[in-house]
Amino acid sequence: MGLFMDEHTIEGGVSAADVAAAHQADLATQGAYGVNYLKYWVDEAAGKIFCLVEAPDAEAANTVHREAHGLVADKIHPVSEHA
């Protein structure tokens, strides 16, 4: 299982409430793909969203977004956790 940080850009900004709803849709969908969305961060004014996710691969993570709400990531970066 890999760890990934994905990045979304929403032109015109985004509301934290809309991102929270999308995250709930991800959580409801993720199990079918062996994915675990862990945490997300939002910059409402800039329209930036970052999601931390455990997944078999980047495509599985994006598949959950696509199926859950249609907002696939612009970029997905493999990351590692350090204490």
Coordinates of N, CA, C and O in Angstrom, one line a residue:
M1 N 0.9 -1.2 0.0 CA 0.0 0.0 0.0 C 0.9 1.2 0.0 O 1.8 1.3 0.8
G2 N 0.6 2.2 -0.9 CA 1.4 3.4 -1.0 C 0.7 4.5 -0.3 O -0.5 4.5 0.0
L3 N 1.5 5.6 0.0 CA 0.9 6.8 0.5 C 1.1 7.9 -0.5 O 2.1 8.1 -1.1
F4 N 0.0 8.7 -0.7 CA 0.0 9.7 -1.8 C -0.7 11.0 -1.3 O -1.5 10.9 -0.4
M5 N -0.2 12.1 -1.8 CA -0.8 13.4 -1.6 C -1.3 13.8 -2.9 O -0.6 14.0 -3.9
D6 N -2.6 14.1 -3.0 CA -3.1 14.6 -4.3 C -3.5 16.1 -4.2 O -3.6 16.6 -3.1
E7 N -3.5 16.7 -5.3 CA -3.7 18.2 -5.4 C -4.8 18.5 -6.4 O -4.8 18.0 -7.5
H8 N -5.8 19.3 -6.0 CA -6.9 19.7 -6.8 C -6.9 21.2 -6.9 O -6.6 21.9 -5.9
T9 N -7.2 21.8 -8.0 CA -7.4 23.2 -8.1 C -8.8 23.5 -8.7 O -9.1 23.0 -9.8
I10 N -9.6 24.2 -8.0 CA -10.9 24.6 -8.4 C -10.9 26.1 -8.7 O -10.8 26.9 -7.8
E11 N -11.1 26.4 -10.0 CA -11.1 27.8 -10.4 C -12.2 28.5 -9.7 O -13.4 28.0 -9.6
G12 N -11.9 29.7 -9.2 CA -12.9 30.6 -8.6 C -13.1 30.3 -7.1 O -13.9 30.9 -6.4
G13 N -12.3 29.4 -6.5 CA -12.4 29.1 -5.1 C -13.3 27.9 -4.8 O -14.0 27.4 -5.7
V14 N -13.3 27.5 -3.6 CA -14.1 26.3 -3.1 C -14.5 26.5 -1.7 O -13.7 27.2 -0.9
S15 N -15.6 26.0 -1.3 CA -16.0 26.1 0.1 C -15.6 24.9 0.9 O -15.6 23.8 0.4
A16 N -15.2 25.1 2.2 CA -14.9 24.0 3.0 C -16.0 23.0 3.2 O -15.8 21.8 3.2
A17 N -17.3 23.5 3.2 CA -18.4 22.6 3.3 C -18.5 21.7 2.1 O -18.9 20.5 2.2
D18 N -18.3 22.2 0.9 CA -18.3 21.4 -0.3 C -17.2 20.3 -0.3 O -17.5 19.2 -0.7
V19 N -16.1 20.7 0.2 CA -15.0 19.7 0.2 C -15.3 18.7 1.3 O -15.0 17.5 1.0
A20 N -15.9 19.0 2.4 CA -16.3 18.1 3.4 C -17.3 17.1 2.9 O -17.2 15.9 3.1
A21 N -18.2 17.5 2.1 CA -19.2 16.7 1.5 C -18.5 15.7 0.5 O -18.9 14.5 0.4
A22 N -17.6 16.2 -0.3 CA -16.9 15.4 -1.3 C -16.0 14.3 -0.5 O -16.0 13.2 -1.0
H23 N -15.4 14.7 0.6 CA -14.6 13.8 1.4 C -15.5 12.6 1.9 O -15.1 11.5 1.9
Q24 N -16.7 13.0 2.4 CA -17.7 12.0 2.8 C -18.0 11.0 1.7 O -18.1 9.8 2.0
A25 N -18.2 11.5 0.5 CA -18.5 10.6 -0.6 C -17.3 9.7 -0.9 O -17.5 8.5 -1.3
D26 N -16.0 10.3 -0.8 CA -14.8 9.4 -0.9 C -14.9 8.3 0.1 O -14.6 7.1 -0.3
L27 N -15.1 8.6 1.3 CA -15.1 7.6 2.4 C -16.2 6.5 2.1 O -15.9 5.3 2.4
A28 N -17.3 6.9 1.6 CA -18.4 5.9 1.3 C -18.0 5.0 0.1 O -18.5 3.9 0.0
T29 N -17.1 5.5 -0.8 CA -16.7 4.7 -2.0 C -15.4 4.0 -1.9 O -15.2 3.0 -2.6
Q30 N -14.5 4.4 -1.0 CA -13.1 3.9 -1.0 C -12.9 2.4 -0.8 O -12.0 1.8 -1.3
G31 N -13.8 1.8 0.0 CA -13.6 0.4 0.4 C -13.6 -0.5 -0.8 O -12.8 -1.5 -0.8
A32 N -14.3 -0.2 -1.8 CA -14.4 -1.1 -3.0 C -13.1 -1.1 -3.8 O -12.8 -2.0 -4.6
Y33 N -12.2 -0.1 -3.5 CA -10.9 0.0 -4.3 C -9.7 -0.2 -3.4 O -8.6 0.0 -3.9
G34 N -9.9 -0.6 -2.1 CA -8.7 -0.8 -1.2 C -8.0 0.5 -0.9 O -6.8 0.5 -0.7
V35 N -8.8 1.6 -0.9 CA -8.2 2.9 -0.7 C -8.6 3.4 0.7 O -9.7 3.1 1.2
N36 N -7.8 4.3 1.3 CA -8.1 4.8 2.6 C -7.8 6.3 2.6 O -6.6 6.7 2.8
Y37 N -8.8 7.2 2.4 CA -8.5 8.6 2.5 C -8.4 9.0 4.0 O -9.2 8.8 4.8
L38 N -7.2 9.6 4.3 CA -6.8 9.8 5.7 C -7.2 11.2 6.2 O -7.6 11.4 7.3
K39 N -6.9 12.2 5.4 CA -7.0 13.6 5.8 C -7.0 14.5 4.6 O -6.5 14.1 3.5
Y40 N -7.5 15.7 4.7 CA -7.5 16.7 3.6 C -7.3 18.1 4.2 O -7.6 18.4 5.3
W41 N -6.8 19.0 3.3 CA -6.6 20.4 3.6 C -7.2 21.2 2.5 O -7.2 20.8 1.4
V42 N -7.7 22.4 2.9 CA -8.4 23.3 1.9 C -7.9 24.7 2.1 O -7.7 25.2 3.2
D43 N -7.6 25.3 0.9 CA -7.4 26.8 0.9 C -8.6 27.3 0.0 O -8.5 27.2 -1.2
E44 N -9.6 27.8 0.7 CA -10.8 28.1 0.1 C -10.6 29.2 -1.0 O -11.1 29.1 -2.1
A45 N -9.9 30.3 -0.7 CA -9.8 31.4 -1.6 C -9.0 31.0 -2.8 O -9.3 31.4 -4.0
A46 N -8.0 30.2 -2.7 CA -7.1 29.8 -3.8 C -7.7 28.6 -4.6 O -7.3 28.3 -5.6
G47 N -8.8 28.0 -4.0 CA -9.4 26.8 -4.7 C -8.5 25.6 -4.7 O -8.6 24.7 -5.5
K48 N -7.7 25.5 -3.6 CA -6.7 24.4 -3.5 C -7.2 23.3 -2.5 O -7.6 23.7 -1.4
I49 N -7.1 22.1 -2.9 CA -7.5 21.0 -2.0 C -6.3 20.0 -2.1 O -5.9 19.6 -3.2
F50 N -5.9 19.5 -0.9 CA -4.9 18.4 -0.8 C -5.5 17.3 0.0 O -6.0 17.5 1.0
C51 N -5.3 16.1 -0.6 CA -5.8 14.9 0.1 C -4.7 13.9 0.4 O -3.9 13.6 -0.5
L52 N -4.6 13.4 1.6 CA -3.6 12.4 2.0 C -4.4 11.0 1.9 O -5.4 10.9 2.6
V53 N -3.8 10.1 1.2 CA -4.5 8.8 0.9 C -3.6 7.6 0.9 O -2.5 7.7 0.3
E54 N -4.0 6.5 1.5 CA -3.3 5.2 1.3 C -4.0 4.5 0.2 O -5.3 4.5 0.2
A55 N -3.3 4.0 -0.8 CA -3.9 3.3 -1.9 C -2.9 2.4 -2.5 O -1.7 2.5 -2.4
P56 N -3.4 1.4 -3.2 CA -2.6 0.4 -3.9 C -1.7 1.2 -5.0 O -0.6 0.8 -5.2
D57 N -2.3 2.2 -5.6 CA -1.6 3.0 -6.6 C -2.4 4.3 -6.8 O -3.5 4.5 -6.3
A58 N -1.7 5.3 -7.5 CA -2.4 6.6 -7.7 C -3.7 6.4 -8.5 O -4.6 7.2 -8.2
E59 N -3.8 5.5 -9.4 CA -5.0 5.4 -10.2 C -6.2 5.0 -9.4 O -7.3 5.4 -9.5
A60 N -5.9 4.1 -8.4 CA -7.0 3.6 -7.5 C -7.5 4.8 -6.7 O -8.7 5.0 -6.5
A61 N -6.6 5.7 -6.2 CA -7.1 6.9 -5.5 C -7.9 7.8 -6.4 O -9.0 8.3 -5.9
N62 N -7.5 8.0 -7.6 CA -8.2 8.8 -8.5 C -9.6 8.2 -8.9 O -10.6 8.9 -9.1
T63 N -9.6 6.9 -9.0 CA -10.8 6.2 -9.3 C -11.9 6.5 -8.3 O -13.1 6.7 -8.6
V64 N -11.5 6.5 -7.0 CA -12.4 6.8 -5.9 C -13.0 8.2 -6.1 O -14.2 8.4 -6.0
H65 N -12.1 9.2 -6.3 CA -12.6 10.5 -6.6 C -13.6 10.6 -7.8 O -14.6 11.2 -7.7
R66 N -13.2 9.9 -8.8 CA -14.0 9.9 -10.1 C -15.4 9.4 -9.8 O -16.4 9.9 -10.2
E67 N -15.5 8.2 -9.1 CA -16.7 7.6 -8.9 C -17.6 8.3 -7.8 O -18.8 8.4 -7.9
A68 N -16.9 8.8 -6.8 CA -17.6 9.5 -5.6 C -18.2 10.8 -6.0 O -19.3 11.1 -5.6
H69 N -17.5 11.6 -6.8 CA -18.0 13.0 -7.0 C -17.5 13.6 -8.3 O -17.9 14.7 -8.7
G70 N -16.6 12.9 -9.0 CA -16.1 13.4 -10.3 C -15.0 14.4 -10.3 O -14.5 14.8 -11.4
L71 N -14.5 14.8 -9.2 CA -13.4 15.8 -9.1 C -12.1 15.0 -8.9 O -11.6 14.9 -7.8
V72 N -11.5 14.6 -10.0 CA -10.2 13.9 -10.0 C -9.1 14.9 -9.7 O -9.2 16.1 -10.0
A73 N -8.0 14.4 -9.2 CA -6.9 15.2 -8.8 C -6.1 15.7 -10.1 O -6.0 15.0 -11.1
D74 N -5.6 16.9 -10.0 CA -4.7 17.5 -11.0 C -3.4 16.8 -11.0 O -2.7 16.6 -12.0
K75 N -2.9 16.6 -9.8 CA -1.6 15.9 -9.6 C -1.7 15.0 -8.4 O -2.4 15.2 -7.5
I76 N -0.9 13.9 -8.5 CA -0.8 12.9 -7.4 C 0.6 12.6 -7.1 O 1.3 12.2 -8.1
H77 N 1.1 12.9 -5.9 CA 2.5 12.7 -5.6 C 2.6 11.5 -4.6 O 2.0 11.5 -3.5
P78 N 3.5 10.6 -4.8 CA 3.8 9.6 -3.8 C 4.6 10.3 -2.7 O 5.5 11.1 -3.0
V79 N 4.3 10.0 -1.5 CA 5.0 10.6 -0.3 C 5.3 9.5 0.7 O 4.8 8.4 0.6
S80 N 6.2 9.8 1.7 CA 6.5 8.9 2.7 C 6.3 9.7 4.1 O 6.6 10.9 4.1
E81 N 6.0 9.0 5.1 CA 5.7 9.6 6.4 C 7.0 9.4 7.2 O 7.6 8.3 7.3
H82 N 7.4 10.5 7.8 CA 8.6 10.5 8.7 C 8.2 11.1 10.0 O 7.5 12.1 10.1
A83 N 8.7 10.5 11.1 CA 8.4 11.0 12.4 C 9.2 12.2 12.8 O 10.2 12.5 12.3

